[in-house]
Short mmCIF file of C-alpha atoms in Angstrom, two decimals:
data_model
loop_
_atom_site.label_atom_id
_atom_site.label_comp_id
_atom_site.label_asym_id
_atom_site.label_seq_id
_atom_site.Cartn_x
_atom_site.Cartn_y
_atom_site.Cartn_z
CA UNK A 1349 -4.58 14.17 -2.38
CA UNK A 1350 -7.80 12.14 -2.34
CA UNK A 1351 -11.07 13.71 -1.29
CA UNK A 1352 -11.16 13.98 2.49
CA UNK A 1353 -13.93 12.19 4.34
CA UNK A 1354 -14.14 14.28 7.53
CA UNK A 1355 -13.26 11.38 9.86
CA UNK A 1356 -13.30 12.36 13.55
CA UNK A 1357 -10.25 11.95 15.78
CA UNK A 1358 -10.90 10.72 19.31
CA UNK A 1359 -8.66 9.84 22.24
CA UNK A 1360 -8.51 6.47 23.95
CA UNK A 1361 -8.80 7.08 27.68
CA UNK A 1362 -6.19 4.53 28.82
CA UNK A 1363 -3.51 7.25 28.69
CA UNK A 1364 -5.42 9.20 31.34
CA UNK A 1365 -5.90 6.39 33.83
CA UNK A 1366 -5.51 8.68 36.88
CA UNK A 1367 -8.15 11.22 35.78
CA UNK A 1368 -11.85 11.20 36.57
CA UNK A 1369 -14.39 11.69 33.78
CA UNK A 1370 -14.73 15.50 34.04
CA UNK A 1371 -10.93 15.89 33.96
CA UNK A 1372 -10.74 13.48 31.03
CA UNK A 1373 -13.30 15.52 29.10
CA UNK A 1374 -11.32 18.71 29.77
CA UNK A 1375 -8.06 17.16 28.51
CA UNK A 1376 -9.79 15.78 25.42
CA UNK A 1377 -11.05 19.25 24.55
CA UNK A 1378 -7.61 20.69 25.22
CA UNK A 1379 -5.88 18.47 22.64
CA UNK A 1380 -8.51 19.18 19.96
CA UNK A 1381 -10.15 15.73 19.75
CA UNK A 1382 -13.88 15.27 19.19
CA UNK A 1383 -14.61 12.12 21.18
CA UNK A 1384 -13.42 9.59 23.74
CA UNK A 1385 -13.17 5.83 23.61
CA UNK A 1386 -13.81 5.25 27.30
CA UNK A 1387 -11.85 2.39 28.83
CA UNK A 1388 -14.20 0.69 31.28
CA UNK A 1389 -12.13 -2.19 32.67
CA UNK A 1390 -13.24 -4.37 35.55
CA UNK A 1391 -12.05 -2.80 38.78
CA UNK A 1392 -11.23 -6.29 40.06
CA UNK A 1393 -9.50 -7.42 36.84
CA UNK A 1394 -6.09 -9.04 36.54
CA UNK A 1395 -4.46 -6.91 33.83
CA UNK A 1396 -1.61 -4.69 34.99
CA UNK A 1397 -0.94 -2.63 31.84
CA UNK A 1398 -2.77 0.29 30.18
CA UNK A 1399 -6.07 -0.13 32.01
CA UNK A 1400 -8.53 2.50 33.18
CA UNK A 1401 -12.14 2.69 34.31
CA UNK A 1402 -13.84 5.95 33.33
CA UNK A 1403 -17.49 5.01 33.80
CA UNK A 1404 -19.29 3.61 36.83
CA UNK A 1405 -20.55 0.40 35.24
CA UNK A 1406 -22.17 -1.21 38.29
CA UNK A 1407 -25.83 -0.31 38.58
CA UNK A 1408 -25.76 1.83 35.43
CA UNK A 1409 -29.33 2.89 34.61
CA UNK A 1410 -31.21 4.59 31.80
CA UNK A 1411 -31.13 7.76 33.90
CA UNK A 1412 -27.32 7.46 34.13
CA UNK A 1413 -27.24 7.11 30.36
CA UNK A 1414 -29.31 10.26 29.94
CA UNK A 1415 -26.98 12.21 32.23
CA UNK A 1416 -23.90 10.87 30.42
CA UNK A 1417 -25.30 11.91 27.05
CA UNK A 1418 -26.05 15.37 28.41
CA UNK A 1419 -22.48 15.73 29.73
CA UNK A 1420 -20.96 14.68 26.40
CA UNK A 1421 -23.30 16.89 24.38
CA UNK A 1422 -22.44 19.86 26.56
CA UNK A 1423 -18.77 19.19 25.80
CA UNK A 1424 -19.53 18.56 22.07
CA UNK A 1425 -17.92 15.12 22.30
CA UNK A 1426 -18.89 11.60 21.21
CA UNK A 1427 -18.00 8.33 22.92
CA UNK A 1428 -17.54 4.59 22.78
CA UNK A 1429 -16.74 1.94 25.42
CA UNK A 1430 -14.18 -0.81 25.74
CA UNK A 1431 -12.54 -3.36 28.04
CA UNK A 1432 -9.87 -5.64 26.62
CA UNK A 1433 -9.50 -9.01 28.36
CA UNK A 1434 -9.17 -12.73 27.65
CA UNK A 1435 -12.67 -14.03 26.91
CA UNK A 1436 -11.92 -17.61 25.86
CA UNK A 1437 -8.79 -18.60 27.82
CA UNK A 1438 -7.00 -18.22 31.10
CA UNK A 1439 -8.40 -19.17 34.49
CA UNK A 1440 -12.04 -20.16 34.12
CA UNK A 1441 -13.41 -17.93 36.88
CA UNK A 1442 -11.72 -14.83 35.45
CA UNK A 1443 -12.86 -15.77 31.97
CA UNK A 1444 -16.52 -15.86 33.04
CA UNK A 1445 -16.13 -12.52 34.87
CA UNK A 1446 -14.70 -11.01 31.68
CA UNK A 1447 -17.60 -12.34 29.61
CA UNK A 1448 -20.17 -10.98 32.06
CA UNK A 1449 -18.42 -7.61 32.12
CA UNK A 1450 -18.56 -7.43 28.32
CA UNK A 1451 -22.30 -8.07 28.52
CA UNK A 1452 -22.63 -5.18 30.98
CA UNK A 1453 -20.82 -2.88 28.55
CA UNK A 1454 -23.09 -3.96 25.67
CA UNK A 1455 -26.11 -3.12 27.82
CA UNK A 1456 -24.62 0.27 28.73
CA UNK A 1457 -23.85 0.98 25.06
CA UNK A 1458 -27.47 0.18 24.24
CA UNK A 1459 -28.70 2.61 26.90
CA UNK A 1460 -26.35 5.23 25.40
CA UNK A 1461 -27.92 4.79 21.97
CA UNK A 1462 -25.74 2.02 20.54
CA UNK A 1463 -25.15 2.16 16.81
CA UNK A 1464 -27.57 5.07 16.42
CA UNK A 1465 -25.09 7.20 18.41
CA UNK A 1466 -21.99 5.37 17.12
CA UNK A 1467 -21.40 3.92 20.59
CA UNK A 1468 -19.52 0.67 20.01
CA UNK A 1469 -17.97 -1.80 22.47
CA UNK A 1470 -14.32 -2.75 22.07
CA UNK A 1471 -12.87 -6.05 23.31
CA UNK A 1472 -10.20 -8.67 22.88
CA UNK A 1473 -11.06 -12.32 22.30
CA UNK A 1474 -7.95 -13.74 23.90
CA UNK A 1475 -6.61 -17.23 23.34
CA UNK A 1476 -7.01 -20.60 25.02
CA UNK A 1477 -3.55 -22.18 25.19
CA UNK A 1478 -4.85 -25.42 26.68
CA UNK A 1479 -6.63 -25.90 23.36
CA UNK A 1480 -3.96 -24.18 21.30
CA UNK A 1481 -1.24 -26.58 22.38
CA UNK A 1482 -3.24 -29.51 21.00
CA UNK A 1483 -3.23 -30.68 17.39
CA UNK A 1484 -5.49 -28.37 15.35
CA UNK A 1485 -5.21 -25.93 18.24
CA UNK A 1486 -6.01 -22.85 16.15
CA UNK A 1487 -9.21 -24.40 14.83
CA UNK A 1488 -10.15 -25.40 18.37
CA UNK A 1489 -9.71 -21.78 19.44
CA UNK A 1490 -11.96 -20.69 16.60
CA UNK A 1491 -14.55 -23.21 17.73
CA UNK A 1492 -14.29 -21.96 21.31
CA UNK A 1493 -14.63 -18.39 20.06
CA UNK A 1494 -17.86 -19.32 18.27
CA UNK A 1495 -19.23 -21.12 21.32
CA UNK A 1496 -18.60 -18.12 23.59
CA UNK A 1497 -19.26 -15.23 21.23
CA UNK A 1498 -22.26 -16.44 19.19
CA UNK A 1499 -24.71 -15.68 22.04
CA UNK A 1500 -22.83 -12.48 22.93
CA UNK A 1501 -23.05 -11.13 19.38
CA UNK A 1502 -26.72 -12.16 19.14
CA UNK A 1503 -27.37 -10.23 22.36
CA UNK A 1504 -25.54 -7.17 20.96
CA UNK A 1505 -27.40 -7.41 17.66
CA UNK A 1506 -30.77 -7.54 19.43
CA UNK A 1507 -29.81 -4.36 21.33
CA UNK A 1508 -28.52 -2.45 18.29
CA UNK A 1509 -24.88 -2.53 19.42
CA UNK A 1510 -21.72 -3.50 17.51
CA UNK A 1511 -18.85 -5.31 19.22
CA UNK A 1512 -15.35 -4.53 17.91
CA UNK A 1513 -12.23 -6.72 18.18
CA UNK A 1514 -8.74 -5.23 18.34
CA UNK A 1515 -5.88 -6.98 16.52
CA UNK A 1516 -3.20 -6.72 19.22
CA UNK A 1517 -1.42 -10.10 19.69
CA UNK A 1518 -0.88 -9.21 23.37
CA UNK A 1519 2.67 -10.50 23.02
CA UNK A 1520 3.55 -9.96 26.67
CA UNK A 1521 0.38 -11.37 28.19
CA UNK A 1522 2.08 -14.55 29.41
CA UNK A 1523 5.46 -15.24 30.98
CA UNK A 1524 8.45 -14.97 28.64
CA UNK A 1525 9.21 -18.57 29.61
CA UNK A 1526 6.48 -19.61 27.16
CA UNK A 1527 7.64 -19.84 23.55
CA UNK A 1528 4.58 -18.29 21.88
CA UNK A 1529 3.58 -14.61 21.92
CA UNK A 1530 0.24 -15.13 20.13
CA UNK A 1531 -2.31 -14.46 22.85
CA UNK A 1532 -5.31 -12.87 21.11
CA UNK A 1533 -7.18 -14.72 18.38
CA UNK A 1534 -8.05 -11.76 16.05
CA UNK A 1535 -4.38 -10.65 15.87
CA UNK A 1536 -4.15 -11.61 12.18
CA UNK A 1537 -6.51 -10.82 9.32
CA UNK A 1538 -7.06 -14.50 8.50
CA UNK A 1539 -8.51 -15.10 11.96
CA UNK A 1540 -10.86 -12.13 11.67
CA UNK A 1541 -12.12 -13.28 8.27
CA UNK A 1542 -12.75 -16.76 9.70
CA UNK A 1543 -14.52 -15.29 12.73
CA UNK A 1544 -16.94 -13.32 10.55
CA UNK A 1545 -17.59 -16.44 8.49
CA UNK A 1546 -18.38 -18.41 11.63
CA UNK A 1547 -20.67 -15.68 13.02
CA UNK A 1548 -22.06 -13.80 9.97
CA UNK A 1549 -23.87 -11.12 11.99
CA UNK A 1550 -23.02 -7.49 11.16
CA UNK A 1551 -23.08 -6.74 14.89
CA UNK A 1552 -19.35 -7.36 15.19
CA UNK A 1553 -16.38 -5.83 13.44
CA UNK A 1554 -12.96 -4.48 14.23
CA UNK A 1555 -10.67 -1.84 15.61
CA UNK A 1556 -7.58 -1.97 13.44
CA UNK A 1557 -4.27 -0.95 15.00
CA UNK A 1558 -1.64 -0.88 12.23
CA UNK A 1559 1.26 -0.69 14.68
CA UNK A 1560 0.86 -4.37 15.57
CA UNK A 1561 1.16 -5.46 11.96
CA UNK A 1562 4.16 -3.20 11.34
CA UNK A 1563 6.38 -4.95 13.88
CA UNK A 1564 5.28 -8.28 12.42
CA UNK A 1565 6.48 -7.10 8.98
CA UNK A 1566 2.95 -7.01 7.59
CA UNK A 1567 1.95 -4.06 5.39
CA UNK A 1568 -1.13 -2.26 6.81
CA UNK A 1569 -2.06 -0.98 3.33
CA UNK A 1570 -2.31 -4.57 2.09
CA UNK A 1571 -4.43 -5.48 5.12
CA UNK A 1572 -6.88 -2.63 4.44
CA UNK A 1573 -7.15 -3.65 0.78
CA UNK A 1574 -7.79 -7.29 1.73
CA UNK A 1575 -10.39 -6.78 4.46
CA UNK A 1576 -14.14 -6.32 4.34
CA UNK A 1577 -14.18 -2.54 4.83
CA UNK A 1578 -17.72 -2.68 6.23
CA UNK A 1579 -16.30 -4.52 9.25
CA UNK A 1580 -13.87 -1.70 10.00
CA UNK A 1581 -15.22 0.87 12.47
CA UNK A 1582 -12.16 2.24 14.27
CA UNK A 1583 -8.49 2.91 13.44
CA UNK A 1584 -5.99 3.18 16.27
CA UNK A 1585 -3.53 6.00 15.77
CA UNK A 1586 -0.41 4.39 17.13
CA UNK A 1587 2.78 3.49 15.40
CA UNK A 1588 5.93 1.42 15.61
CA UNK A 1589 9.60 2.01 15.00
CA UNK A 1590 11.22 -1.32 14.24
CA UNK A 1591 14.61 -1.51 15.92
CA UNK A 1592 17.76 -2.73 14.22
CA UNK A 1593 19.30 -4.56 17.15
CA UNK A 1594 21.58 -7.53 17.62
CA UNK A 1595 18.61 -9.30 19.22
CA UNK A 1596 16.64 -8.94 15.97
CA UNK A 1597 19.56 -10.44 14.07
CA UNK A 1598 19.97 -13.28 16.56
CA UNK A 1599 16.29 -14.19 16.86
CA UNK A 1600 14.80 -12.92 13.59
CA UNK A 1601 12.12 -10.33 12.97
CA UNK A 1602 9.17 -12.74 13.03
CA UNK A 1603 10.03 -14.73 16.14
CA UNK A 1604 10.09 -13.68 19.79
CA UNK A 1605 13.20 -13.77 21.90
CA UNK A 1606 13.08 -16.91 24.01
CA UNK A 1607 13.84 -17.37 27.67
CA UNK A 1608 16.94 -19.50 28.19
CA UNK A 1609 19.41 -19.96 31.03
CA UNK A 1610 20.93 -16.53 31.75
CA UNK A 1611 24.49 -17.82 32.15
CA UNK A 1612 24.23 -19.74 28.90
CA UNK A 1613 22.90 -16.65 27.10
CA UNK A 1614 25.77 -14.55 28.48
CA UNK A 1615 28.34 -17.08 27.38
CA UNK A 1616 26.80 -17.23 23.88
CA UNK A 1617 26.51 -13.41 23.75
CA UNK A 1618 22.81 -13.33 22.89
CA UNK A 1619 19.99 -11.21 24.30
CA UNK A 1620 17.15 -12.72 26.32
CA UNK A 1621 13.92 -11.00 27.45
CA UNK A 1622 14.38 -8.46 30.23
CA UNK A 1623 10.66 -8.79 31.05
CA UNK A 1624 7.53 -10.43 29.63
CA UNK A 1625 6.89 -7.65 27.07
CA UNK A 1626 10.51 -7.57 25.90
CA UNK A 1627 10.08 -10.30 23.26
CA UNK A 1628 10.07 -8.44 19.92
CA UNK A 1629 12.24 -5.63 18.62
CA UNK A 1630 10.25 -2.44 18.28
CA UNK A 1631 9.35 0.78 20.05
CA UNK A 1632 5.79 2.07 20.39
CA UNK A 1633 5.41 5.65 19.12
CA UNK A 1634 2.86 8.26 18.18
CA UNK A 1635 2.88 9.47 14.54
CA UNK A 1636 4.95 12.62 14.11
CA UNK A 1637 6.04 12.78 17.75
CA UNK A 1638 9.73 12.28 18.45
CA UNK A 1639 10.99 11.05 15.09
CA UNK A 1640 10.07 8.91 12.12
CA UNK A 1641 8.55 5.46 12.37
CA UNK A 1642 8.31 2.33 10.22
CA UNK A 1643 4.98 3.11 8.52
CA UNK A 1644 3.82 5.25 5.60
CA UNK A 1645 0.82 6.97 7.16
CA UNK A 1646 -0.02 8.97 4.07
CA UNK A 1647 -0.32 5.83 1.94
CA UNK A 1648 -2.37 4.20 4.70
CA UNK A 1649 -4.84 7.10 4.97
CA UNK A 1650 -5.08 7.37 1.17
CA UNK A 1651 -6.02 3.69 1.03
CA UNK A 1652 -8.70 4.14 3.69
CA UNK A 1653 -10.11 7.09 1.75
CA UNK A 1654 -10.08 5.13 -1.50
CA UNK A 1655 -12.10 2.44 0.24
CA UNK A 1656 -14.50 5.07 1.68
CA UNK A 1657 -13.75 4.39 5.34
CA UNK A 1658 -16.19 6.46 7.38
CA UNK A 1659 -15.21 5.42 10.89
CA UNK A 1660 -13.25 6.98 13.72
CA UNK A 1661 -9.52 7.50 14.20
CA UNK A 1662 -8.60 6.96 17.87
CA UNK A 1663 -5.27 8.02 19.38
CA UNK A 1664 -3.99 5.18 21.58
CA UNK A 1665 -1.07 6.69 23.46
CA UNK A 1666 1.41 4.03 24.58
CA UNK A 1667 4.51 5.93 23.44
CA UNK A 1668 7.64 5.81 25.57
CA UNK A 1669 8.22 9.53 25.10
CA UNK A 1670 4.62 10.46 25.93
CA UNK A 1671 2.34 8.18 28.01
CA UNK A 1672 5.20 6.20 29.55
CA UNK A 1673 6.88 9.34 30.90
CA UNK A 1674 4.03 9.84 33.35
CA UNK A 1675 4.31 13.58 32.69
CA UNK A 1676 0.94 15.09 31.82
CA UNK A 1677 2.40 17.84 29.62
CA UNK A 1678 4.24 15.24 27.50
CA UNK A 1679 1.09 13.09 27.28
CA UNK A 1680 -0.92 16.08 26.06
CA UNK A 1681 1.83 17.07 23.60
CA UNK A 1682 1.67 13.60 22.09
CA UNK A 1683 -2.10 13.78 21.61
CA UNK A 1684 -2.02 17.32 20.20
CA UNK A 1685 0.76 16.39 17.79
CA UNK A 1686 -1.28 13.48 16.46
CA UNK A 1687 -4.32 15.66 15.86
CA UNK A 1688 -2.22 18.15 13.91
CA UNK A 1689 -0.35 15.38 12.08
CA UNK A 1690 -3.60 13.94 10.71
CA UNK A 1691 -5.54 17.17 10.21
CA UNK A 1692 -4.37 17.89 6.61
CA UNK A 1693 -4.93 14.23 5.64
CA UNK A 1694 -8.47 13.98 7.02
CA UNK A 1695 -10.04 17.43 7.03
CA UNK A 1696 -10.80 20.20 4.58
CA UNK A 1697 -8.98 23.53 4.80
CA UNK A 1698 -10.93 26.43 6.29
CA UNK A 1699 -9.63 29.98 5.95
CA UNK A 1700 -10.43 30.81 9.58
CA UNK A 1701 -9.66 27.58 11.43
CA UNK A 1702 -7.19 25.83 9.12
CA UNK A 1703 -7.68 22.11 8.64
CA UNK A 1704 -10.69 21.45 10.84
CA UNK A 1705 -13.24 18.78 11.63
CA UNK A 1706 -16.91 19.48 11.04
CA UNK A 1707 -18.68 18.34 14.18
CA UNK A 1708 -21.22 15.53 14.17
CA UNK A 1709 -24.78 15.94 15.42
CA UNK A 1710 -25.47 15.73 19.13
CA UNK A 1711 -25.96 12.39 20.81
CA UNK A 1712 -29.63 11.47 21.03
CA UNK A 1713 -31.67 9.84 23.79
CA UNK A 1714 -32.57 6.71 21.86
CA UNK A 1715 -33.54 4.19 24.55
CA UNK A 1716 -35.35 5.68 27.51
CA UNK A 1717 -36.25 2.42 29.25
CA UNK A 1718 -34.02 0.31 31.46
CA UNK A 1719 -33.23 -3.32 30.72
CA UNK A 1720 -31.93 -5.92 33.17
CA UNK A 1721 -28.29 -7.00 33.41
CA UNK A 1722 -27.71 -10.47 31.96
CA UNK A 1723 -24.94 -13.01 32.50
CA UNK A 1724 -23.34 -15.44 30.10
CA UNK A 1725 -25.05 -18.48 31.66
CA UNK A 1726 -28.41 -16.90 30.86
CA UNK A 1727 -27.50 -16.58 27.17
CA UNK A 1728 -25.77 -19.91 26.59
#
């Protein structure tokens, strides 16, 4: 085995959407994780799936930041922030609210120490289908991304904060009556490379979730080898079991099931989507929990270690047999299993504690002064 790099394992708080922050901290400690990626979605947002708000973001002050750091240090945990919405498409009013919310989270991350405390801000970019349906629609989305995000990334850079994009295509984000399931610009490596070329700042990078590439028949090991490893700050621990179904045979592995007349589909004996997320042929899982999946995790981790990845592994629990059960004991089992699954791949063996993570230093009070909230119209 390659030399281990002592990467921490955190939890992503979306699986604990009904818990308050103290309860969330207790559960994180219970499963053996060393940090939390706090979901801080807009309370008036439009998303219906996997959302949570674990920090009071309105009126957040430097004093609130100090208290938050004290709470996390007392629990020996680290943290990041994230809210994952459409920033460049959809209804214009919602889009602007999403952009302004991202700016609030960047400010909060700054008050919490930003990069000095490894407090990053996760986001989607989204996709503008009004532009995408035009000729050169992908390039027009890239141009819109640059227009919106160039001032946002400059703002983050000035505050010592890094913004991270996740590669989920958000395949169920629109009605299944639309033919495309590509709803988030950085869903493929090519887009992310182009985005960094368009905005060269080091103040943005990525959260890589290999499960999304697996169901698209893309090898995550090849993606890691082809990317700029300095842009990679987080790995989502989540996996996929590709299903061998008649629907996959009928529609193909790379293309979504399409919505057609139900009577016609029945007569032709083909499957059609049961709901907006039922477009591709896979099952979300957690590594090592409830059976094998369609990914070689050992090869993936070895590749990350060969490339000297020093970031965080975050367990994103969307598994049907864990988070989706709604049963807390099953949710906790899924998280604990993941920690134990990765422990011998990431951590050195200790005679007393087995494979164990060596804790990072405490979070520091880096920025003691408040700064005002800004909105996107003030930056543009």
